[in-house]
Amino acid sequence: MSRRRRVREAALGYLLVLPALCVFAVFVFYPFAQNFRLALFQAPPFPGLPSRYVGLHQVGQVLTSSSFLESLVATVLFVVMVVPAGLLIGLLLAVAAHRRLRGMAVYRVIFSSTVVTSVAVSALVFGTLMDPVVGLLPWLGLNPSPPILQNTTWALPAIAVMAVWQFLGLSFIVMSAGLSSIPEEVLEAARVDGASERTVFWRVTVPLLSPTIFFGTVVATIYAFQTFGQVDILIGPTNAAFEHVNLLVYNILNTIEIARTTGQAAVLSIVLFLLTLGVTLLQLRLVERRVHYAQ
Amino acid sequence: MAGVAFREATKRFGGAVALDRLDLEVGDGELLVLLGPSGCGKTTALRLVAGLEEPDDGAIEIGGRVVNHVEAKDRDVAMVFQSYALYPHLSVGRNIEFPLRQRGFDRDERRRRVADAASTLGLSELLDRKPRQLSGGQRQRVALARAIVREPQAFLMDEPLSNLDAALRTQTRADIVALQQQLGTTTLYVTHDQVEAMTMGDRIAVMDHGVLQQVDRPQALYDRPANTFVARFVGSPGMNLLPATLEQGAGGKWEAQVAGSALAVPETAATAAGGAGAALVLGVRPEHVGIGPHGTVDATVVIVELLGAEVHVACRLGDGTNVIVRQDAAAPRPAHGEAVRLAVAPASLHVFHASGARVESGAGVGHAPVPGEGATP
Ligand SMILES: Nc1ncnc2c1ncn2[C@@H]1O[C@H](COP(=O)(O)OP(=O)(O)O)[C@@H](O)[C@H]1O
Ligand SMILES: [Mg+2]
């Protein structure tokens, strides 16, 4: 009886996830698997001819190419710039907005608004702000030469600033959720015990927030690895600083769109996948041990 | 150490008044229990002393100094929260040590004091555990240890026993009283449990809806409640309250008409209450009501509850008022539905105005001098 019921319940469960599973299968699992096959074939020199099986040869070729190495360096630098800044600023905004003050709701809306801002719009806004003629920088008396978005030193940080800004909304929301899960009484206990606000923050709030910070780190890392739009809209392959801002995802697109070498693009995709997976696993192993989960 | 005082302290949340001009002093070294039903403003009162809330009006004093604008961290009081509020990421030892670190004690002193506090509360074996690995009772003791470890000006305890089971509660109740006497630290102890209040407090302050009702020693509170709220709230079961009208019967004797029956009322109380025609509320403790042929008030037995040593007989009067009678288990027990007569000795009657305030009619009257008071089962 109870066994039959359990079987029926399980069947119902599978039935309910079936639509989602179909969508995932078509748009995620199949392309994901197909990508591994693509990596083993070399694209023909002219479209229309059959692809040639080259096995792992192509993998070595891509991994040793200077374009890939530049792209890798740029991507890693980018991740290092975006993740800590995005999390820290999100946390500070969340702490500021957590106080129960009149009108704070307006700020919460503003802080989380970047989640619903499209990358294209924000890239255009930032592009204007960084414009060497009409932008904010010349107005401030800062006029790097070459202009910031063509500058081999400053183009990547400039894109990182945009990415951080874009990520702030999510970071703020995640951190706010984490903060509101901390029992207010624990913070109050620390105050009564004689802790200054600074001590409360570093000795109580941050440790109790560590599961959230950890989660945020994983999400931010994946987000940074996958940044694409800002580069596509503001940099482009003809930019003077291009190879310093050629983030992996953008590189993949270029490899397909311009070089038309799908096999190489597939290899790059696999590298991006392994990189993301590796960093996430590393974070899971290293950081999670130090995370304090309250019961 | 120092006394703690509320001076006309008022706290509002939005439009609601959580604490209404509270005037209360806790003497140096005293254990004062703040007693009242849930939502009456007890926690708010504690938080005002701790510096977690500021009064909208009036003042809070610690050691004779107004501390309204002193931050929580500088008030030097220790608070035991209802939820214990232990630091979940720190070990028991680190939890207890936390207040010492904040006040800059050196390492040896910290270690010595943590060890002392831990052994006082039987936590020495648990210092390396995390709070989530402890039982409710152990957590409660860690919270206490964290409070006593730094000899503060005052202890503030917010229903610290409410999460414990009955047996542990009785035990810990006694432990806290012993600890408080040993340390001699001024303590403001909050509870909604009148048994806890009666057994622990040097004095009890009863509150309702943010308003202080009465402050007195436990026995005095039981014997001379200042109003019908205190009369009902203190004692288990609480005092029976009977709406009545005052009349002067034949021969000039004062009687109160209760549900069609007459109860004799002492003359002093009757005059103080306003004489003939005055609306009253008569109060009588369950142990002062007798059942028998000598009774004067007709009633019907509704429920008979046997509690081991004693029996509670719930009766209903003609006007629907309920009266609980506390009897010895050995006494003859009326049956369910039986018509009985209730007897009340005039000396054990408490007389209240219809407004609820006690009728003050000189010493002795309304006082119930009964040996072996059964205030606390
Ligand atoms: N932070 C707050 N915001 C709004 N109302 C509050 C707040 N704290 C307490 N109150 C209200 O004040 C009253 C007293 O609360 P409290 O002091 O917690 O009562 P108690 O501890 O006696 O149960 C309650 O009506 C409660 O709803
Ligand atoms: Mg409370």
XYZ file of C-alpha atoms and ligand atoms in Angstrom:
700
model
C 0.000 0.000 0.000
C 2.505 2.581 1.171
C 4.922 1.216 -1.391
C 2.459 1.714 -4.196
C 1.773 5.170 -2.961
C 5.453 5.990 -2.942
C 5.815 4.775 -6.519
C 2.881 6.910 -7.565
C 4.314 9.920 -5.784
C 7.672 9.407 -7.476
C 5.988 9.069 -10.864
C 4.134 12.302 -10.289
C 7.385 14.001 -9.302
C 9.125 12.920 -12.507
C 6.111 13.964 -14.525
C 6.267 17.425 -13.018
C 9.964 17.958 -13.781
C 9.582 16.542 -17.283
C 8.847 19.860 -19.077
C 11.833 21.553 -17.457
C 13.939 18.500 -18.244
C 12.959 18.672 -21.924
C 13.935 22.332 -22.158
C 17.245 21.643 -20.443
C 17.895 18.637 -22.634
C 17.377 20.550 -25.864
C 19.065 23.807 -24.924
C 21.693 22.729 -22.385
C 22.537 19.040 -22.226
C 22.540 18.292 -25.940
C 24.647 21.360 -26.922
C 26.947 20.662 -23.982
C 27.616 17.103 -25.164
C 27.754 18.118 -28.802
C 30.413 20.686 -27.933
C 32.826 17.916 -26.885
C 32.374 16.260 -30.283
C 32.861 19.563 -32.114
C 36.194 20.038 -30.383
C 37.565 17.001 -32.160
C 36.768 18.270 -35.663
C 38.511 20.979 -37.595
C 36.337 23.456 -39.434
C 36.821 23.340 -43.232
C 38.744 26.185 -44.896
C 35.640 27.096 -46.925
C 32.085 26.840 -45.659
C 30.161 23.915 -47.108
C 33.012 21.409 -47.148
C 32.915 18.572 -44.591
C 34.681 18.997 -41.221
C 37.844 16.952 -40.743
C 38.422 14.758 -37.676
C 41.640 15.891 -35.995
C 41.220 14.502 -32.500
C 43.104 16.179 -29.689
C 45.476 17.891 -32.091
C 43.255 20.958 -32.221
C 43.159 21.162 -28.426
C 46.920 21.566 -28.194
C 46.854 24.088 -30.985
C 44.319 26.289 -29.255
C 45.855 26.028 -25.804
C 49.249 27.172 -27.040
C 47.993 30.009 -29.236
C 48.928 33.512 -28.106
C 45.345 34.637 -28.581
C 44.169 32.085 -26.023
C 46.893 32.942 -23.518
C 46.153 36.673 -23.740
C 42.494 35.933 -23.352
C 43.175 33.740 -20.331
C 45.307 36.398 -18.643
C 42.701 39.081 -19.298
C 39.913 36.856 -17.975
C 41.761 35.917 -14.797
C 42.699 39.554 -14.127
C 39.107 40.497 -14.772
C 37.774 37.916 -12.316
C 40.253 39.095 -9.684
C 39.104 42.676 -10.141
C 35.361 42.030 -10.284
C 34.678 39.393 -7.628
C 36.071 41.024 -4.445
C 34.912 44.513 -5.397
C 31.447 43.338 -6.422
C 30.959 41.422 -3.179
C 32.429 44.009 -0.836
C 30.489 46.942 -2.243
C 27.317 44.849 -2.320
C 27.887 43.951 1.322
C 28.490 47.549 2.363
C 25.364 48.719 0.563
C 23.374 45.909 2.189
C 24.674 46.833 5.639
C 23.826 50.483 5.016
C 20.327 49.648 3.779
C 19.710 47.126 6.563
C 19.200 49.869 9.113
C 15.553 50.569 9.728
C 15.377 54.182 8.649
C 12.519 56.045 7.083
C 12.784 56.033 3.286
C 15.273 53.176 3.207
C 12.976 51.197 0.916
C 13.715 53.678 -1.867
C 17.430 53.002 -1.507
C 16.843 49.249 -1.523
C 15.046 49.588 -4.838
C 17.836 51.747 -6.243
C 20.589 49.407 -5.048
C 18.966 46.314 -6.473
C 17.940 47.988 -9.730
C 21.052 46.933 -11.681
C 19.649 43.403 -11.723
C 16.929 44.543 -14.102
C 19.101 46.900 -16.119
C 20.120 45.399 -19.456
C 23.815 45.052 -20.130
C 23.375 46.870 -23.447
C 21.837 49.912 -21.789
C 24.378 50.069 -18.996
C 27.245 49.626 -21.464
C 25.971 52.555 -23.505
C 25.602 54.698 -20.393
C 29.101 53.845 -19.193
C 30.443 54.261 -22.729
C 29.079 57.794 -22.704
C 30.459 58.485 -19.247
C 33.875 57.331 -20.432
C 33.715 59.157 -23.715
C 36.867 61.235 -24.226
C 34.879 64.236 -25.484
C 31.445 64.374 -23.836
C 32.064 62.007 -20.928
C 32.470 62.404 -17.203
C 36.236 61.887 -17.192
C 37.209 64.978 -19.191
C 34.724 66.935 -17.102
C 36.649 65.750 -14.044
C 39.867 66.815 -15.718
C 40.968 63.222 -16.306
C 41.864 62.598 -19.872
C 44.024 59.535 -20.318
C 45.602 59.196 -23.710
C 44.779 57.058 -25.576
C 41.152 57.353 -24.391
C 40.276 55.030 -21.556
C 38.448 52.416 -23.614
C 41.293 52.196 -26.115
C 43.954 52.306 -23.450
C 45.880 49.047 -23.011
C 46.248 49.721 -19.257
C 42.813 51.100 -18.416
C 40.376 49.424 -20.777
C 40.134 46.210 -18.744
C 39.648 47.993 -15.382
C 37.049 50.206 -17.039
C 35.115 47.151 -18.217
C 35.575 45.671 -14.725
C 33.995 48.771 -13.193
C 30.978 48.290 -15.427
C 30.767 44.618 -14.571
C 30.990 45.394 -10.853
C 28.242 47.958 -11.215
C 26.097 45.484 -13.125
C 26.698 42.804 -10.482
C 25.958 45.111 -7.519
C 22.218 44.589 -7.686
C 22.486 40.838 -7.314
C 25.263 41.163 -4.766
C 23.153 43.614 -2.760
C 20.113 41.334 -2.847
C 22.082 38.262 -1.819
C 23.877 40.100 0.984
C 20.639 41.694 2.189
C 18.991 38.289 2.366
C 21.987 37.005 4.313
C 21.888 39.923 6.700
C 18.220 39.527 7.449
C 18.821 35.881 8.309
C 21.170 36.907 11.122
C 19.182 37.065 14.363
C 19.099 40.686 15.490
C 19.439 39.574 19.098
C 22.910 38.132 18.493
C 24.126 41.513 17.268
C 22.419 43.186 20.207
C 24.033 40.745 22.597
C 27.418 41.769 21.205
C 26.606 45.448 21.740
C 25.512 44.825 25.321
C 28.702 42.806 25.787
C 30.607 45.984 24.986
C 31.455 45.562 21.307
C 31.772 48.633 19.105
C 29.872 48.695 15.807
C 33.113 47.881 14.040
C 33.729 44.832 16.209
C 30.122 43.729 15.812
C 30.561 43.892 12.050
C 33.860 42.044 11.794
C 33.499 39.597 14.696
C 29.817 38.743 14.442
C 28.145 39.929 11.257
C 30.818 38.799 8.801
C 31.357 35.333 10.327
C 27.601 34.751 10.450
C 27.356 35.965 6.891
C 30.067 33.611 5.688
C 27.698 31.120 4.014
C 26.212 34.034 2.066
C 29.611 35.479 1.216
C 30.699 32.063 0.054
C 27.629 31.640 -2.108
C 28.153 35.160 -3.442
C 31.765 34.354 -4.321
C 30.750 31.362 -6.396
C 28.039 33.307 -8.186
C 30.308 36.316 -8.749
C 33.089 34.144 -10.131
C 30.778 32.489 -12.614
C 29.331 35.871 -13.505
C 32.779 37.387 -14.094
C 33.936 34.429 -16.180
C 30.919 34.848 -18.410
C 31.049 38.615 -18.931
C 30.560 39.396 -22.584
C 28.167 42.223 -23.428
C 30.255 45.166 -22.254
C 33.228 43.988 -24.327
C 31.061 43.302 -27.344
C 29.428 46.721 -27.256
C 32.290 48.982 -26.141
C 35.500 47.294 -27.298
C 35.115 45.131 -30.395
C 37.878 43.421 -32.382
C 39.101 46.620 -34.044
C 39.857 48.346 -30.745
C 43.510 49.239 -30.090
C 43.397 47.632 -26.641
C 41.481 44.626 -27.895
C 43.841 41.832 -26.937
C 43.979 43.147 -23.350
C 40.204 42.973 -22.997
C 39.492 39.867 -25.051
C 37.618 37.963 -22.344
C 37.121 34.242 -22.950
C 33.451 34.327 -23.861
C 34.052 37.147 -26.302
C 37.004 35.246 -27.710
C 34.745 32.240 -28.287
C 32.256 34.348 -30.189
C 34.983 35.904 -32.319
C 36.419 32.523 -33.083
C 33.077 31.510 -34.544
C 31.939 34.771 -36.086
C 35.165 36.056 -37.540
C 37.594 33.149 -37.837
C 34.709 30.728 -38.425
C 36.602 27.941 -36.709
C 33.878 26.247 -34.717
C 36.167 23.449 -33.588
C 38.519 25.907 -31.899
C 35.600 27.741 -30.361
C 34.416 24.424 -28.929
C 37.823 23.878 -27.331
C 37.682 27.357 -25.788
C 34.210 26.652 -24.445
C 35.440 23.500 -22.785
C 38.336 25.429 -21.251
C 35.908 28.017 -19.878
C 33.732 25.250 -18.495
C 36.652 23.490 -16.809
C 38.008 26.743 -15.445
C 34.667 27.691 -13.901
C 34.136 24.201 -12.569
C 37.650 24.070 -11.138
C 37.437 27.413 -9.372
C 34.023 26.550 -7.961
C 35.214 23.178 -6.661
C 38.273 24.834 -5.177
C 36.079 27.344 -3.400
C 33.826 24.567 -2.181
C 36.776 22.662 -0.741
C 38.832 25.508 0.642
C 36.254 27.986 1.760
C 33.429 25.835 2.898
C 35.508 24.382 5.673
C 35.743 27.844 7.152
C 32.107 28.744 6.712
C 29.993 28.915 9.865
C 26.515 27.679 9.396
C 24.228 28.613 12.241
C 21.859 25.760 12.991
C 27.144 47.326 41.238
C 24.408 49.836 41.260
C 20.686 50.306 41.417
C 18.604 50.677 38.290
C 15.694 53.087 38.013
C 12.980 53.955 35.534
C 11.798 57.557 35.894
C 8.480 58.037 34.126
C 9.977 56.095 31.233
C 7.729 55.922 28.176
C 8.320 53.992 24.991
C 6.075 54.085 21.942
C 6.253 52.020 18.784
C 4.426 53.940 16.122
C 1.147 54.824 17.785
C 1.234 51.997 20.317
C 2.490 52.682 23.817
C 4.672 49.754 24.868
C 5.680 51.303 28.169
C 3.603 53.988 29.835
C 5.396 56.292 32.313
C 7.074 53.463 34.147
C 8.348 54.498 37.565
C 10.308 51.729 39.182
C 13.468 51.334 41.207
C 15.563 48.227 41.579
C 17.663 48.556 44.701
C 21.374 47.871 44.733
C 21.843 44.108 44.924
C 18.132 43.390 44.715
C 16.459 40.740 42.551
C 13.339 42.366 41.180
C 11.007 40.340 39.013
C 9.040 42.064 36.283
C 5.883 40.029 35.833
C 3.162 40.371 33.255
C 1.395 38.670 30.381
C 2.998 38.432 26.973
C 3.118 41.763 25.163
C 2.847 43.922 28.274
C 6.188 45.631 27.725
C 8.596 43.583 29.841
C 11.189 43.072 27.120
C 10.879 46.721 26.146
C 11.654 47.721 29.734
C 14.793 45.557 29.750
C 15.911 46.867 26.386
C 15.634 50.413 27.677
C 18.022 49.568 30.496
C 20.387 47.722 28.166
C 20.501 50.675 25.796
C 18.976 48.797 22.882
C 16.059 51.245 22.832
C 15.858 54.857 23.909
C 12.881 56.089 25.962
C 10.629 58.577 24.188
C 10.032 60.309 27.507
C 11.448 60.021 30.975
C 14.791 58.658 32.029
C 16.690 55.481 32.787
C 19.218 55.584 35.590
C 21.975 53.154 36.403
C 23.830 53.812 39.635
C 22.070 57.166 39.998
C 23.314 58.383 36.606
C 20.937 59.117 33.750
C 22.020 56.886 30.883
C 19.447 57.807 28.226
C 22.117 58.699 25.705
C 24.784 56.218 26.766
C 25.325 53.540 24.132
C 24.657 49.898 24.939
C 28.334 49.011 24.834
C 29.156 51.606 27.482
C 26.410 50.774 29.962
C 28.159 47.867 31.622
C 25.089 45.736 32.112
C 24.780 42.082 31.119
C 21.696 40.713 29.444
C 20.433 37.169 29.088
C 18.155 37.138 26.066
C 15.048 35.002 25.809
C 16.588 33.309 22.778
C 19.983 33.259 24.602
C 21.529 34.979 21.553
C 24.738 32.966 21.773
C 27.302 33.582 19.057
C 26.741 30.525 16.855
C 30.181 30.687 15.260
C 32.115 30.765 18.529
C 32.830 27.929 20.909
C 31.316 27.978 24.385
C 34.609 29.224 25.816
C 34.824 32.016 23.247
C 31.204 32.934 23.866
C 31.852 33.387 27.562
C 35.087 35.221 26.855
C 33.546 37.664 24.378
C 32.551 40.412 26.854
C 35.968 40.220 28.506
C 37.735 40.746 25.185
C 35.612 43.782 24.489
C 36.623 45.289 27.798
C 40.296 44.691 27.280
C 41.046 42.139 29.971
C 44.451 40.546 29.504
C 44.806 36.939 28.472
C 45.495 35.360 31.857
C 42.668 37.250 33.500
C 40.338 36.203 30.706
C 41.307 32.579 31.032
C 40.898 32.632 34.807
C 37.486 34.260 34.671
C 36.146 32.030 31.906
C 37.261 28.993 33.901
C 35.565 30.399 37.015
C 32.305 31.185 35.301
C 32.315 27.844 33.504
C 32.845 25.894 36.683
C 30.194 27.900 38.536
C 27.683 26.852 35.895
C 29.018 23.346 35.274
C 30.226 24.077 31.765
C 33.899 23.198 32.169
C 33.594 20.098 29.999
C 31.809 21.929 27.206
C 34.137 24.848 26.533
C 35.153 23.617 23.080
C 31.679 22.839 21.825
C 29.712 25.052 19.515
C 26.311 26.324 20.726
C 24.450 24.134 18.227
C 25.928 21.068 19.904
C 24.323 21.940 23.234
C 20.948 21.187 24.743
C 18.554 23.995 25.652
C 19.552 23.887 29.293
C 23.246 24.003 28.457
C 22.740 26.954 26.136
C 20.871 28.730 28.841
C 23.795 28.203 31.205
C 26.265 29.496 28.618
C 24.155 32.636 28.316
C 24.265 32.995 32.105
C 28.011 32.381 32.199
C 28.510 35.066 29.569
C 26.553 37.433 31.806
C 28.328 36.729 35.106
C 31.848 36.526 33.711
C 32.461 40.259 33.971
C 30.801 41.445 37.190
C 28.531 44.021 35.541
C 26.526 46.801 37.193
C 23.341 44.839 36.686
C 21.916 41.661 35.205
C 18.971 41.838 32.866
C 17.272 38.506 32.276
C 14.499 38.107 29.745
C 12.478 34.967 30.444
C 15.640 32.869 30.521
C 13.776 29.744 31.605
C 10.937 29.807 29.117
C 12.652 27.373 26.741
C 13.389 24.765 29.380
C 11.284 21.802 30.394
C 9.477 21.903 33.712
C 11.984 19.918 35.789
C 14.985 21.832 34.504
C 13.131 25.081 35.009
C 12.575 24.424 38.709
C 16.212 23.468 39.151
C 17.610 26.432 37.222
C 15.254 28.801 39.019
C 16.903 27.865 42.292
C 20.370 28.053 40.721
C 19.807 31.582 39.474
C 18.555 32.766 42.844
C 21.566 31.209 44.578
C 23.949 32.702 42.028
C 22.379 36.130 42.363
C 22.649 36.018 46.141
C 26.242 34.876 45.954
C 27.227 37.629 43.502
C 24.949 40.250 45.013
C 24.414 41.841 41.617
C 21.371 44.016 40.988
C 19.058 41.937 38.826
C 15.994 42.744 36.794
C 14.360 39.441 35.940
C 11.511 39.251 33.458
C 8.926 36.490 33.351
C 5.313 35.900 32.440
C 5.158 32.962 34.841
C 3.750 34.000 38.199
C 5.076 30.871 39.918
C 8.582 31.800 38.817
C 8.030 35.361 40.014
C 6.684 34.295 43.414
C 9.562 31.933 44.096
C 12.401 34.117 42.843
C 11.796 37.757 43.512
C 12.754 39.888 46.491
C 10.006 42.044 45.061
C 7.700 41.676 42.086
C 6.561 44.427 39.743
C 3.378 43.453 37.915
C 2.712 45.067 34.559
C -0.179 45.074 32.135
C -0.412 46.878 28.800
C 2.733 48.838 29.525
C 1.390 50.125 32.827
C 2.863 49.211 36.192
C 0.105 47.703 38.339
C 1.784 47.008 41.656
C 5.225 46.528 43.174
C 5.507 44.513 46.326
C 6.927 41.480 48.065
C 5.483 38.217 46.715
C 3.353 37.472 49.766
C 1.983 41.008 49.957
C 1.105 40.837 46.274
C -0.848 37.681 46.935
C -2.536 38.922 50.073
C -3.324 42.484 49.031
C -3.529 42.794 45.247
C -3.895 46.452 44.270
C -6.463 45.727 41.589
C -8.424 42.989 39.903
C -5.715 42.440 37.265
C -3.098 41.570 39.877
C -5.673 39.541 41.784
C -6.363 37.399 38.731
C -2.791 37.204 37.456
C -1.044 36.237 40.674
C -1.997 32.873 42.075
C -2.795 29.657 40.315
C -5.662 29.538 39.770
C -6.148 33.289 40.153
C -8.557 35.020 42.454
C -12.292 34.575 41.828
C -13.899 37.878 40.925
C -17.630 38.371 41.473
C -19.529 41.447 40.269
C -21.761 42.614 43.113
C -23.969 45.431 44.354
C -23.736 46.766 47.892
C -26.842 46.843 50.093
C -27.595 47.536 53.692
C -29.659 44.670 54.930
C -31.837 44.235 57.976
C -30.125 45.368 61.191
C -27.734 47.660 59.335
C -25.480 44.851 58.203
C -23.731 45.320 54.876
C -24.316 42.745 52.244
C -23.245 42.370 48.663
C -25.751 40.968 46.231
C -23.969 38.376 44.140
C -26.013 36.560 41.538
C -29.112 36.737 43.646
C -27.430 35.624 46.843
C -26.122 37.771 49.661
C -22.579 37.878 51.017
C -21.695 39.705 54.206
C -19.222 42.570 53.714
C -17.245 44.211 56.565
C -18.571 47.653 57.377
C -15.295 49.505 56.890
C -15.029 48.165 53.359
C -18.654 48.946 52.638
C -18.350 52.596 53.666
C -15.102 53.024 51.785
C -16.662 51.482 48.698
C -19.380 54.135 48.555
C -22.277 52.757 50.580
C -25.597 51.425 49.406
C -26.031 50.887 45.687
C -22.314 50.933 44.890
C -21.189 48.523 42.202
C -18.318 46.342 43.385
C -16.177 43.446 42.439
C -15.643 40.966 45.223
C -12.512 38.882 45.145
C -11.920 35.634 46.906
C -9.052 33.188 46.621
C -10.075 29.655 45.610
C -8.810 28.300 48.933
C -11.113 30.644 50.839
C -14.309 29.367 49.297
C -16.021 26.534 51.068
C -18.690 24.158 49.781
C -21.366 23.041 52.190
C -24.789 23.584 53.725
C -23.559 26.640 55.633
C -22.955 28.433 52.322
C -24.994 31.409 51.118
C -24.395 31.482 47.385
C -26.112 29.027 45.085
C -23.972 27.453 42.393
C -23.717 24.476 40.072
C -20.607 22.317 39.790
C -19.223 22.449 36.245
C -15.854 20.728 36.378
C -14.030 18.771 39.054
C -10.262 18.639 38.472
C -8.118 16.340 40.550
C -4.506 17.516 40.800
C -3.105 14.978 43.232
C -2.827 16.836 46.533
C -5.721 19.146 45.820
C -8.936 19.395 43.875
C -10.192 22.352 41.874
C -13.957 22.534 41.668
C -15.255 24.944 39.055
C -18.748 26.210 39.872
C -21.097 28.486 37.982
C -23.276 31.059 39.705
C -26.775 32.061 38.606
C -25.448 35.020 36.609
C -22.913 32.884 34.774
C -19.870 33.921 36.832
C -17.353 31.134 37.324
C -15.917 30.421 40.752
C -13.047 28.023 41.373
C -12.932 26.299 44.723
C -9.693 24.742 45.890
C -10.202 21.742 48.141
C -8.041 19.233 49.838
C -8.002 15.955 47.938
C -9.184 14.212 51.094
C -12.318 16.384 51.435
C -15.656 15.049 50.156
C -15.890 15.863 46.477
C -19.056 17.230 44.882
C -20.280 15.571 41.716
C -20.431 17.113 38.298
C -23.695 19.023 37.804
C -24.520 19.009 41.511
C -26.190 22.066 43.018
C -24.079 23.355 45.901
C -23.869 26.328 48.232
C -20.662 28.327 48.465
C -19.463 29.889 51.677
C -17.048 32.804 51.936
C -15.747 34.213 55.227
C -16.085 38.018 55.262
C -12.499 38.316 56.482
C -11.163 36.673 53.342
C -13.080 38.928 50.968
C -11.165 41.370 48.791
C -13.266 44.348 47.784
C -12.610 46.200 44.539
C -14.318 49.153 42.933
C -16.124 48.401 39.697
C -13.160 50.110 37.993
C -10.905 47.336 39.307
C -8.976 49.303 41.935
C -8.849 47.905 45.432
C -11.107 49.503 48.018
C -8.719 50.835 50.626
C -10.440 50.387 53.955
C -7.731 50.338 56.571
C -5.486 47.569 57.743
C -6.769 44.069 58.192
C -9.773 44.216 55.947
C -9.448 42.218 52.796
C -6.344 40.626 54.144
C -6.533 36.882 54.172
C -4.534 35.522 57.068
C -4.545 31.860 56.249
C -1.836 29.563 57.537
C 0.196 27.626 55.004
C -0.768 29.845 52.107
C -1.181 27.899 48.923
C -0.050 30.628 46.587
C 2.318 28.432 44.689
C 1.428 24.873 43.917
N 10.347 46.824 17.655
C 9.030 46.936 17.851
N 8.239 47.514 16.922
C 6.923 47.645 17.121
N 6.269 47.230 18.207
C 6.987 46.635 19.173
C 8.403 46.448 19.039
N 8.848 45.837 20.166
C 7.762 45.638 20.931
N 6.648 46.107 20.348
C 5.295 46.099 20.929
O 5.374 46.586 22.240
C 4.587 45.818 23.111
C 5.433 45.254 24.231
O 6.307 44.297 23.698
P 7.348 43.515 24.603
O 8.094 44.476 25.438
O 8.143 42.659 23.703
O 6.397 42.623 25.492
P 6.737 41.392 26.442
O 8.212 41.236 26.506
O 6.137 41.753 27.757
O 6.050 40.204 25.858
C 3.920 44.746 22.271
O 2.623 45.177 21.973
C 4.768 44.683 21.025
O 3.988 44.344 19.926
Mg 9.305 39.536 25.881
